[in-house]
PDB file of C-alpha atoms in Angstrom:
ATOM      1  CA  UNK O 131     -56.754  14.756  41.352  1.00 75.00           C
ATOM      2  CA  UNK O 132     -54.387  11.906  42.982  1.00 91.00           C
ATOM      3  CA  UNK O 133     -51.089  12.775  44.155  1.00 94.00           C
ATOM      4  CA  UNK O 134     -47.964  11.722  41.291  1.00 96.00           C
ATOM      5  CA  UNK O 135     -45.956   8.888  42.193  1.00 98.00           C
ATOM      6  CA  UNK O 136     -42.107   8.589  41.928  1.00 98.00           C
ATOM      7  CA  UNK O 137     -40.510   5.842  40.945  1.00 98.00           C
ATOM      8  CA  UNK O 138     -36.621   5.175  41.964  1.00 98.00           C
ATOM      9  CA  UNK O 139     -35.521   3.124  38.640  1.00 96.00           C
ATOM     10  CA  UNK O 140     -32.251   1.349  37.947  1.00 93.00           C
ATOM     11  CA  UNK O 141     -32.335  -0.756  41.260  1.00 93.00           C
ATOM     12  CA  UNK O 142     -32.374  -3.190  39.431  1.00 89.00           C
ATOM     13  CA  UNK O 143     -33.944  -1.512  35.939  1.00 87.00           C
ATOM     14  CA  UNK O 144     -36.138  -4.202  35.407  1.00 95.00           C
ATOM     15  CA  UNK O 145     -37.692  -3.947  39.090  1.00 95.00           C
ATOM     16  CA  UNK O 146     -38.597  -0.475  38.569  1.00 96.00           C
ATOM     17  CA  UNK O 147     -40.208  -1.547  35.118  1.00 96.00           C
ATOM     18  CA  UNK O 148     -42.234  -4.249  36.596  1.00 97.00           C
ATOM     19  CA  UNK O 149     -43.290  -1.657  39.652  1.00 98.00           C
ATOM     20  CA  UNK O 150     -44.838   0.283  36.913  1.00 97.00           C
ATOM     21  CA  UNK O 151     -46.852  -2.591  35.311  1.00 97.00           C
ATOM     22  CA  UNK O 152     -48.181  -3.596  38.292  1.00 97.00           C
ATOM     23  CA  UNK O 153     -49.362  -0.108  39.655  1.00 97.00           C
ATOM     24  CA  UNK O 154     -51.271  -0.169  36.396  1.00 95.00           C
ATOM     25  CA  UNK O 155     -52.185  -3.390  36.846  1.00 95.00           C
ATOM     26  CA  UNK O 156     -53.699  -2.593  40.214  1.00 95.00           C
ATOM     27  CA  UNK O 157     -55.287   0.664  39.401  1.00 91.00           C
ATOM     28  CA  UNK O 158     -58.368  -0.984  37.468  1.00 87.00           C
ATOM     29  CA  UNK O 159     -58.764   1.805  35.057  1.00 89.00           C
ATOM     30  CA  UNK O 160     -61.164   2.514  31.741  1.00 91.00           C
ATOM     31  CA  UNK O 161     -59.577   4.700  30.146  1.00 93.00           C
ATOM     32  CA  UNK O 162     -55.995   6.655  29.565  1.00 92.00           C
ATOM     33  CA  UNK O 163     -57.309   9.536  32.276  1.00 90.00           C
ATOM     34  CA  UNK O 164     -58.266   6.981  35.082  1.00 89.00           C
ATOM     35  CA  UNK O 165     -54.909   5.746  35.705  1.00 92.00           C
ATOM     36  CA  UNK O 166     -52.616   7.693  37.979  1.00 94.00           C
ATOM     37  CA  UNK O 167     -49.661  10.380  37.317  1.00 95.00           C
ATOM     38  CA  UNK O 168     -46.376   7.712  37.386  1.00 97.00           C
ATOM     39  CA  UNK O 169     -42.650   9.256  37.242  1.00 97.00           C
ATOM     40  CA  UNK O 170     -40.002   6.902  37.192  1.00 97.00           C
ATOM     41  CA  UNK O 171     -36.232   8.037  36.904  1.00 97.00           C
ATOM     42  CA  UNK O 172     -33.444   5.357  36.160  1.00 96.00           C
ATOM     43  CA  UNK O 173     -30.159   6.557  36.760  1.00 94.00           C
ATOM     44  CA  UNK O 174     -28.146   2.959  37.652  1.00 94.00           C
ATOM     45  CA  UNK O 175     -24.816   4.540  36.806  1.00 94.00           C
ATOM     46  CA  UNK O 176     -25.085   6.565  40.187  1.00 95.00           C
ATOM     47  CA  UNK O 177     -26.491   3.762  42.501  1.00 96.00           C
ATOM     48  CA  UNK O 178     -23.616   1.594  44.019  1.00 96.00           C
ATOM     49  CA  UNK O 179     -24.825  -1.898  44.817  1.00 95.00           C
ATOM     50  CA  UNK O 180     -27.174  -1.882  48.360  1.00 95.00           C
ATOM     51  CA  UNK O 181     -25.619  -5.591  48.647  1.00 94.00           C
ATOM     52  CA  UNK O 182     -22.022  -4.627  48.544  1.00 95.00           C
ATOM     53  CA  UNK O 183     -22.256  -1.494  50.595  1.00 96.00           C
ATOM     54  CA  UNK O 184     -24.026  -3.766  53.434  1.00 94.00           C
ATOM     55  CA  UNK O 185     -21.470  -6.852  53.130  1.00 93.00           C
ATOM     56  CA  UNK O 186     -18.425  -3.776  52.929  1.00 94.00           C
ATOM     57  CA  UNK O 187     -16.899  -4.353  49.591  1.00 95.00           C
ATOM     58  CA  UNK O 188     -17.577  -0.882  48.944  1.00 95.00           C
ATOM     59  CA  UNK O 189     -17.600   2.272  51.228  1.00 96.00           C
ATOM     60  CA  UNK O 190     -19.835   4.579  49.349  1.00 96.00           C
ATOM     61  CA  UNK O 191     -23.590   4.638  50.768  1.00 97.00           C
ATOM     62  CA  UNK O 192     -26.381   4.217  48.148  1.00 97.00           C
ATOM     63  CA  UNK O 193     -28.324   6.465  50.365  1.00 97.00           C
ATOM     64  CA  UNK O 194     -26.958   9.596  48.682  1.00 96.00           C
ATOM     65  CA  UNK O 195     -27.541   9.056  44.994  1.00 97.00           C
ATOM     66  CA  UNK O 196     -31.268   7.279  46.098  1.00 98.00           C
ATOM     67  CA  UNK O 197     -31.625  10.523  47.835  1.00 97.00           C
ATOM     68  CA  UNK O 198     -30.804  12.787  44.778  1.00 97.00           C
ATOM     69  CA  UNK O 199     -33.098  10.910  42.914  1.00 98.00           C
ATOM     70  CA  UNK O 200     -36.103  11.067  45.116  1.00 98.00           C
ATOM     71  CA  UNK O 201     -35.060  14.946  45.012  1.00 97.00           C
ATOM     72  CA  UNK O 202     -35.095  15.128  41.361  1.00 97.00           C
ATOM     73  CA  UNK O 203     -38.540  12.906  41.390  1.00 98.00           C
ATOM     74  CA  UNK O 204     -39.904  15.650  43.213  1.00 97.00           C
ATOM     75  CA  UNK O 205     -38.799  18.682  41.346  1.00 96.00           C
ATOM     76  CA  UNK O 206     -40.996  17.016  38.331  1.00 94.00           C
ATOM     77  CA  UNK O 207     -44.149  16.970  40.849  1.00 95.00           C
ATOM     78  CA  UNK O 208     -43.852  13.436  42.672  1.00 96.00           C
ATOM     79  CA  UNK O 209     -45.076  13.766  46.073  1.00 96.00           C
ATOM     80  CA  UNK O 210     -45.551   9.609  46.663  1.00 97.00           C
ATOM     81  CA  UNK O 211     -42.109   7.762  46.771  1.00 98.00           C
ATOM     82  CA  UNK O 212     -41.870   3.684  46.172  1.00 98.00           C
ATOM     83  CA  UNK O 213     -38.281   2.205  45.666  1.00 98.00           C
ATOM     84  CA  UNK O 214     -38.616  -1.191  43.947  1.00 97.00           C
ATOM     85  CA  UNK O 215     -35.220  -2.457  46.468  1.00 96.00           C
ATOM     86  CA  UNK O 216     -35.955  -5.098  49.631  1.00 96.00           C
ATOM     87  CA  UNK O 217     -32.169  -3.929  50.245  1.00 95.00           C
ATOM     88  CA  UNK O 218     -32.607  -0.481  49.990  1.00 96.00           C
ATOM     89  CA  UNK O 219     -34.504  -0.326  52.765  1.00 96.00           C
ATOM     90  CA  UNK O 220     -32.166  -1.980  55.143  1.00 95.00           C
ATOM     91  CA  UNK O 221     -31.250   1.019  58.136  1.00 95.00           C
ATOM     92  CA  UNK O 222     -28.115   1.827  57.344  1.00 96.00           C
ATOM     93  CA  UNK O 223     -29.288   2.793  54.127  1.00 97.00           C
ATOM     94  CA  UNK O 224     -32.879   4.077  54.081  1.00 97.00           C
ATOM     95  CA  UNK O 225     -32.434   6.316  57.601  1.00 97.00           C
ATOM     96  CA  UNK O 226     -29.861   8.133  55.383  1.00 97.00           C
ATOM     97  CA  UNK O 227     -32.220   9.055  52.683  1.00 97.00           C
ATOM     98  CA  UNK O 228     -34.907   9.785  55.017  1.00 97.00           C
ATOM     99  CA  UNK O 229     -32.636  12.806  56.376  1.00 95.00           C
ATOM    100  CA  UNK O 230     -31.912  13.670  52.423  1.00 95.00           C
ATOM    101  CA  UNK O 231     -35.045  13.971  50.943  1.00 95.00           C
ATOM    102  CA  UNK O 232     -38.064  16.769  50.594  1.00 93.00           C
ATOM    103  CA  UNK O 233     -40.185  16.982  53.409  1.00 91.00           C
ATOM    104  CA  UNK O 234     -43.080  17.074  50.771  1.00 90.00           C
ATOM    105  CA  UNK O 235     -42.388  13.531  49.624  1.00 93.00           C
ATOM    106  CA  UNK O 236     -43.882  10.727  51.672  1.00 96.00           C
ATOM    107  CA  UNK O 237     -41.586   8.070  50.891  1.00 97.00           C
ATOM    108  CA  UNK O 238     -42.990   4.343  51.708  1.00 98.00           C
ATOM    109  CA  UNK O 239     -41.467   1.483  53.799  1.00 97.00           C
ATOM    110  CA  UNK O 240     -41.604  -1.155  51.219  1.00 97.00           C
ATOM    111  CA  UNK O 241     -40.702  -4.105  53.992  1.00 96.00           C
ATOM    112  CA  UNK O 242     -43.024  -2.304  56.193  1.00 96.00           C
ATOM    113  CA  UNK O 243     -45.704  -2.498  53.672  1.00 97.00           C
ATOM    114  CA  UNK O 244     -45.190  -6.438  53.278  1.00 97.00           C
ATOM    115  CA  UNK O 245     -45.415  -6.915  56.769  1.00 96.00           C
ATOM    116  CA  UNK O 246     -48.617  -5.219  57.388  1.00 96.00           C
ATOM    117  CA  UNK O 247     -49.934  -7.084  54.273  1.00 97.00           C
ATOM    118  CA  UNK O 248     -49.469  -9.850  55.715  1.00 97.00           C
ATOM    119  CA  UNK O 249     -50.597  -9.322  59.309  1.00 95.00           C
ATOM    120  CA  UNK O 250     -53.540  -7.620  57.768  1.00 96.00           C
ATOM    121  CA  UNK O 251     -54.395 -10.340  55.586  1.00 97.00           C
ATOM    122  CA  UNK O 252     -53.453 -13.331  56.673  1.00 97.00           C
ATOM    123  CA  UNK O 253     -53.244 -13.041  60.123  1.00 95.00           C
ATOM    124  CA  UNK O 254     -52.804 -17.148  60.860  1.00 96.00           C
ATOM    125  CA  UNK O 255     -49.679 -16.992  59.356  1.00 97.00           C
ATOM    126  CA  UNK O 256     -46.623 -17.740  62.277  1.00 96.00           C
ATOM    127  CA  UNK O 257     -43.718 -18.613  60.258  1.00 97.00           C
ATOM    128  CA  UNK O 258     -42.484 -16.950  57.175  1.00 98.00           C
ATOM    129  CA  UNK O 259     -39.749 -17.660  54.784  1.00 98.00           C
ATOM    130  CA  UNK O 260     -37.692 -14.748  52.806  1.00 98.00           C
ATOM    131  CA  UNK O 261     -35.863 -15.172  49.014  1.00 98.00           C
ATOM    132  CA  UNK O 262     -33.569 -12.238  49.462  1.00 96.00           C
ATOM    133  CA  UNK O 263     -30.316 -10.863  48.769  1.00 95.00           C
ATOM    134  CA  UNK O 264     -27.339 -12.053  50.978  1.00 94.00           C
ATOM    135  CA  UNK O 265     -27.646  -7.900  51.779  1.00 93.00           C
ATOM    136  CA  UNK O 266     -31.700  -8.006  53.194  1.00 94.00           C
ATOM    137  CA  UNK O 267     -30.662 -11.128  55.170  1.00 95.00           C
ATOM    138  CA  UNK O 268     -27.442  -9.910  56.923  1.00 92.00           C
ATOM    139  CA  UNK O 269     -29.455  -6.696  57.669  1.00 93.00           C
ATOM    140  CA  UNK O 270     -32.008  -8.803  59.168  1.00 94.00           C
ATOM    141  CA  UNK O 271     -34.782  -6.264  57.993  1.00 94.00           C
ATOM    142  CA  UNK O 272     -37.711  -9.022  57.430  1.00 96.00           C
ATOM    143  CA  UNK O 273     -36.750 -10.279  61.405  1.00 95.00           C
ATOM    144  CA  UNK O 274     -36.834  -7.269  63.231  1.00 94.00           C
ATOM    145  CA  UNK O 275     -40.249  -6.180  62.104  1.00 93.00           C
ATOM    146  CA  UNK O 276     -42.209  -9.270  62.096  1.00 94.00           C
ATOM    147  CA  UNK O 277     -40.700 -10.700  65.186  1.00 92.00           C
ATOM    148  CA  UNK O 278     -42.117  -7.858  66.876  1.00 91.00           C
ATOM    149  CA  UNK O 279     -45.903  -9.578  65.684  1.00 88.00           C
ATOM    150  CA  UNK O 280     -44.329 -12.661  66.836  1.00 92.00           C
ATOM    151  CA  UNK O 281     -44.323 -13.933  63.988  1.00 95.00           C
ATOM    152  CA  UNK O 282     -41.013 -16.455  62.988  1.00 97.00           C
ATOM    153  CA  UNK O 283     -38.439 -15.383  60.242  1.00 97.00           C
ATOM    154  CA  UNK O 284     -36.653 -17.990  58.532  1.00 97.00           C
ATOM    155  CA  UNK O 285     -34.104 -18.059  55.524  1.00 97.00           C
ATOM    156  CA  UNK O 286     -32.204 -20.336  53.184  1.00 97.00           C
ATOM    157  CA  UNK O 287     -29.435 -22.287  54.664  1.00 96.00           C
ATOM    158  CA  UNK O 288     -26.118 -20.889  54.133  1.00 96.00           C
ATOM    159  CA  UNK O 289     -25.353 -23.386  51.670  1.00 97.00           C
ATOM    160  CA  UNK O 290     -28.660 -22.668  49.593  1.00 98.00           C
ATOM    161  CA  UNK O 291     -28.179 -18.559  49.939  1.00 98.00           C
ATOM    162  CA  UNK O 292     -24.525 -18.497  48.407  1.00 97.00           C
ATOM    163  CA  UNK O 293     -25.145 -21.253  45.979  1.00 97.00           C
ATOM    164  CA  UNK O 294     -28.597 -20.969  44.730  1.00 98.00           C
ATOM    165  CA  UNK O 295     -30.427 -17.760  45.953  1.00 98.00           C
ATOM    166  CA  UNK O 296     -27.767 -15.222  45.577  1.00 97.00           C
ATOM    167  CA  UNK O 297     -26.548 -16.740  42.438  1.00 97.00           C
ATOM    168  CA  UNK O 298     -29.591 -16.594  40.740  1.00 98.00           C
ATOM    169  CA  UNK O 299     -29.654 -12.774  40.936  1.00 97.00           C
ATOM    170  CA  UNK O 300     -26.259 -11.629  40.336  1.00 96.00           C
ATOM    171  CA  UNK O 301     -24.725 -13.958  38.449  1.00 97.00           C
ATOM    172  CA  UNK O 302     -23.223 -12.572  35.333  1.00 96.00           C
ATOM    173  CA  UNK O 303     -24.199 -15.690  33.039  1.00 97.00           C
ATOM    174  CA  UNK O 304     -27.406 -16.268  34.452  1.00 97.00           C
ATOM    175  CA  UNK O 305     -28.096 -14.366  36.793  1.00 97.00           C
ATOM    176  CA  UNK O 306     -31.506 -11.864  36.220  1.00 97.00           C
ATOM    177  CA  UNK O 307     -29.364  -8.766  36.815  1.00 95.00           C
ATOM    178  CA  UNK O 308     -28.302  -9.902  33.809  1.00 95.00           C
ATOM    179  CA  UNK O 309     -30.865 -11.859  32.017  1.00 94.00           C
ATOM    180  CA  UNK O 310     -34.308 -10.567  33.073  1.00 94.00           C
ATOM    181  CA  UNK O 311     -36.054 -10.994  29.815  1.00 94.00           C
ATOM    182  CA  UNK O 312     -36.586 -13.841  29.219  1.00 95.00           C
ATOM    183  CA  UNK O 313     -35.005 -15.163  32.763  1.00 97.00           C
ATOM    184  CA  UNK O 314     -32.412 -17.934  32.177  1.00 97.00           C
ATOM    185  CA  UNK O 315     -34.065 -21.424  33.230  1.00 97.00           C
ATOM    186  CA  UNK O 316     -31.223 -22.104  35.629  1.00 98.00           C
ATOM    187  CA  UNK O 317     -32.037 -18.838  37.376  1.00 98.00           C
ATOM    188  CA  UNK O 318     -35.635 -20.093  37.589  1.00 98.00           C
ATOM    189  CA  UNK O 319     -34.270 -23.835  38.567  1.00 98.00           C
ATOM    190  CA  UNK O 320     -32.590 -22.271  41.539  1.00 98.00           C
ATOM    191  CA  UNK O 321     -35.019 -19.866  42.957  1.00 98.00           C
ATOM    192  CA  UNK O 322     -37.854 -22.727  42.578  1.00 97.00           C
ATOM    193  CA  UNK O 323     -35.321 -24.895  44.639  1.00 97.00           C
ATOM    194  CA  UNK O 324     -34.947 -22.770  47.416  1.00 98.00           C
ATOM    195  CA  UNK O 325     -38.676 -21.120  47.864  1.00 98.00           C
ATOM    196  CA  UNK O 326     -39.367 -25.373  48.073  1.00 97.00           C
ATOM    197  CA  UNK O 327     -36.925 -25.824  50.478  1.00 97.00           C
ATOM    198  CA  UNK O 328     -38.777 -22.973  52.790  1.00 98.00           C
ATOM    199  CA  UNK O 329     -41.990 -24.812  52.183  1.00 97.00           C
ATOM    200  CA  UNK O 330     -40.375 -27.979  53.658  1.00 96.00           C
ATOM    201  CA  UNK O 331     -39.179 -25.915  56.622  1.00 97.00           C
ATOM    202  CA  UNK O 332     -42.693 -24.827  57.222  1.00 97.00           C
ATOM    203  CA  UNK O 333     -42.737 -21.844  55.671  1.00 98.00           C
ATOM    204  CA  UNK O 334     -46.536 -20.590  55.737  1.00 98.00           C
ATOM    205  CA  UNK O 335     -45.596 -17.767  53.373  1.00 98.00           C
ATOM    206  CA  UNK O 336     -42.714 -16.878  51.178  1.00 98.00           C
ATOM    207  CA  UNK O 337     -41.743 -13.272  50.808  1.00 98.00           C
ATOM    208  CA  UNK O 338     -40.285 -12.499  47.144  1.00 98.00           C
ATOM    209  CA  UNK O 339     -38.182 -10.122  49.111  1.00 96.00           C
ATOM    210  CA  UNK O 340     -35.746  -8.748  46.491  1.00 96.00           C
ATOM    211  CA  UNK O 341     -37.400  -7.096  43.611  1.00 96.00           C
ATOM    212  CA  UNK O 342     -35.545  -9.225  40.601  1.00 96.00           C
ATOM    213  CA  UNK O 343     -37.246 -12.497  42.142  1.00 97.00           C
ATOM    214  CA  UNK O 344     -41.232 -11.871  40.855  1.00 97.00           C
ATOM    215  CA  UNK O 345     -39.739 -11.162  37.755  1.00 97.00           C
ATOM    216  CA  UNK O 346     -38.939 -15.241  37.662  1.00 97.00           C
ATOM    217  CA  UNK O 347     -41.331 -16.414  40.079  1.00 97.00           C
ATOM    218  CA  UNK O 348     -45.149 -15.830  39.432  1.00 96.00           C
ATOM    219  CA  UNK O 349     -46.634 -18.220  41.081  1.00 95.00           C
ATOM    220  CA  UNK O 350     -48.927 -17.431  44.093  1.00 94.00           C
ATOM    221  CA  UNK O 351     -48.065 -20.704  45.909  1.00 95.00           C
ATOM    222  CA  UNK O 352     -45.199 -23.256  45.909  1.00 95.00           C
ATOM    223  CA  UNK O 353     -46.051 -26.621  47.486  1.00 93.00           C
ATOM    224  CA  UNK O 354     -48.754 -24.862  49.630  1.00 93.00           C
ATOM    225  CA  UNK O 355     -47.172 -22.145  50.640  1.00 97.00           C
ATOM    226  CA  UNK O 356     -48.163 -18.373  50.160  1.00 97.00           C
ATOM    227  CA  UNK O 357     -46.272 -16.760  47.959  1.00 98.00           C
ATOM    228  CA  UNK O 358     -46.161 -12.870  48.766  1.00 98.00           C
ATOM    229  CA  UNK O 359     -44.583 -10.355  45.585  1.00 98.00           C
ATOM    230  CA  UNK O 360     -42.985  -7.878  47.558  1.00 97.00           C
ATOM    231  CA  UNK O 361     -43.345  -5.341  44.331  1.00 98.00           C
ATOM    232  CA  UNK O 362     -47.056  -5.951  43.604  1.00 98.00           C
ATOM    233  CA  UNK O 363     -47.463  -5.082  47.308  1.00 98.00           C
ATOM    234  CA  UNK O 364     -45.517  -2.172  47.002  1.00 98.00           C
ATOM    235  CA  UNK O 365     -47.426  -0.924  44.012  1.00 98.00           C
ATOM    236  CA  UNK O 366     -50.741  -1.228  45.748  1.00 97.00           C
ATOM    237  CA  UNK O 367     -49.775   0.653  48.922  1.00 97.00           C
ATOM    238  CA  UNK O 368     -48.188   3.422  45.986  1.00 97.00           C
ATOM    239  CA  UNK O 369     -52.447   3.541  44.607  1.00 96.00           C
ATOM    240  CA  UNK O 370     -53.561   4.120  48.286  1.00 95.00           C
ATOM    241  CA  UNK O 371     -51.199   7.205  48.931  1.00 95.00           C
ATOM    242  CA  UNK O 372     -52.381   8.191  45.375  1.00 95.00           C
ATOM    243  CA  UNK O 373     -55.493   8.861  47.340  1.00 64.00           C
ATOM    244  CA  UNK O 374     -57.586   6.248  44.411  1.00 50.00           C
ATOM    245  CA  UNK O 375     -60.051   3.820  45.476  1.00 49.00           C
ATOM    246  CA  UNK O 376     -60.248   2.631  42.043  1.00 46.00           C
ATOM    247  CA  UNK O 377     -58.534  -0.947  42.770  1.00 46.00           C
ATOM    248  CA  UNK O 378     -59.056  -3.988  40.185  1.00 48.00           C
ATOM    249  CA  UNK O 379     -61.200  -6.515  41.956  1.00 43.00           C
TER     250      UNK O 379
END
C-alpha cells in the first residue's frame, strides 16, 4: 500500500497536468495496479495570482485558498502534498499554508527538493541560473537556500526578465498561461533566449523554476548547460513519500 498523493491543480492548470504525467512517468509501472493513488483538485477560480500577491497588485494571500485545497485533498485520502508552483512556495506564502493545513498531510518543499537534487547529484555544480517568475525572483527563494551550499544564484537581467522571461508566461497573446498546447513559438523563442543568455553567464545549471516553463522547454541541456525541470523533480520526490521503490531506470 503507498500513501495517495495530492495534487494542488489550477496553478497554472497545465502544470498540475504535466505533474501528473510525469509521476507516472517516473513510477515505472506494468500494469494499471502498480502505479500509485494520484488526486489532483483544480479549482483556479479561487487561487489569486502568487506573482501579483508578491509584487502587491493584489492584497489577498494565495495561502488561504492553497490551504483549503490541500484540506479538501485530504478529506478524499491524500496524505502526500506536491504543488506544481516555484512561486507558491515563496515565505510569505507557503509559511501561511503550512499553519492551515492537516497535520496528517506532509506537504513537500518543491524549491527545497530542487536544491537537494542538485547538491545530491551534481555536486560540482557552483553557479546556477533560474527561469522564473518576476514573483520567485523578487522573493529570492532559489538564493537563500542554495547560497547557504555556497553555491551562486544568478538571474536574467532586468531587461531580459520583463521583456522576455516574464512575457513568455503571462502574456495574453502568447504567453503559455494562455497557450500551453501547443506553446506559441514566440513563447519558445523567448525562453530559449534567455536560458542561453544564463549559459553565457556561466550558468552550470538552469533551473526551470516556474512550472509553465518545462511545458516549452524539454531539453536537458542548452549550450552545455544542465537543464533541471523543477516539476519532474517534484514528481519524483512525490514517488519517494509514496513509500515506492519502483522508479523507471
Amino acid at each position: 500500500m503507498h500513501r495517495m498523493i495530492g495534487i494542488v491543480g489550477g496553478i497554472g492548470s497545465y502544470a498540475g497536468i504535466d505533474l501528473i504525467k510525469k509521476i507516472y512517468d517516473h513510477t515505472g509501472a506494468t500494469c494499471d495496479q502498480e502505479h500509485l493513488p494520484v488526486s489532483m483538485l483544480s479549482a483556479p477560480h479561487k487561487v489569486v495570482d502568487r506573482t501579483k500577491f508578491l509584487l502587491g497588485e493584489v492584497s489577498e494571500n494565495p495561502a488561504n485558498s492553497i490551504a483549503d485545497i490541500i484540506s479538501t485533498l485530504s478529506k478524499y485520502g491524500a496524505e502526500v502534498i506536491g504543488i506544481p508552483c516555484n512561486t507558491a512556495h515563496a515565505p510569505q506564502i507557503f509559511e501561511g499554508i503550512m499553519e492551515a493545513i492537516p497535520r496528517n498531510c506532509k506537504l513537500l518543499h518543491l524549491v527545497e527538493e530542487v536544491c537537494d537534487f542538485i547538491i545530491t547529484n551534481y555536486p560540482s555544480v557552483k553557479k546556477v541560473g533560474v527561469l522564473s517568475t518576476t514573483g520567485t525572483i523578487k522573493s529570492n527563494i532559489y538564493s537563500n537556500i542554495l547560497s547557504q551550499k555556497k553555491i551562486e544564484v544568478i538571474h536574467p537581467s532586468e531587461e531580459i526578465q520583463n521583456g522576455f522571461v516574464q512575457p513568455a508566461i503571462y502574456d495574453p497573446i502568447y504567453g503559455i498561461k494562455a497557450h500551453a498546447n501547443p506553446i506559441d513559438e514566440k513563447a519558445l523563442k523567448d525562453l530559449i533566449s534567455a536560458a542561453s543568455n544564463l549559459s553565457k553567464m556561466g550558468a552550470q545549471a538552469i533551473i526551470l523554476g516556474c512550472t509553465e516553463i518545462p511545458l516549452a522547454l524539454t531539453q536537458l541541456s542548452i549550450e552545455g548547460s544542465l537543464i533541471v525541470d523543477a516539476t519532474s523533480v517534484l514528481a519524483k520526490a512525490l514517488i519517494r513519500e509514496s513509500r515506492t521503490n519502483v522508479f523507471k531506470k
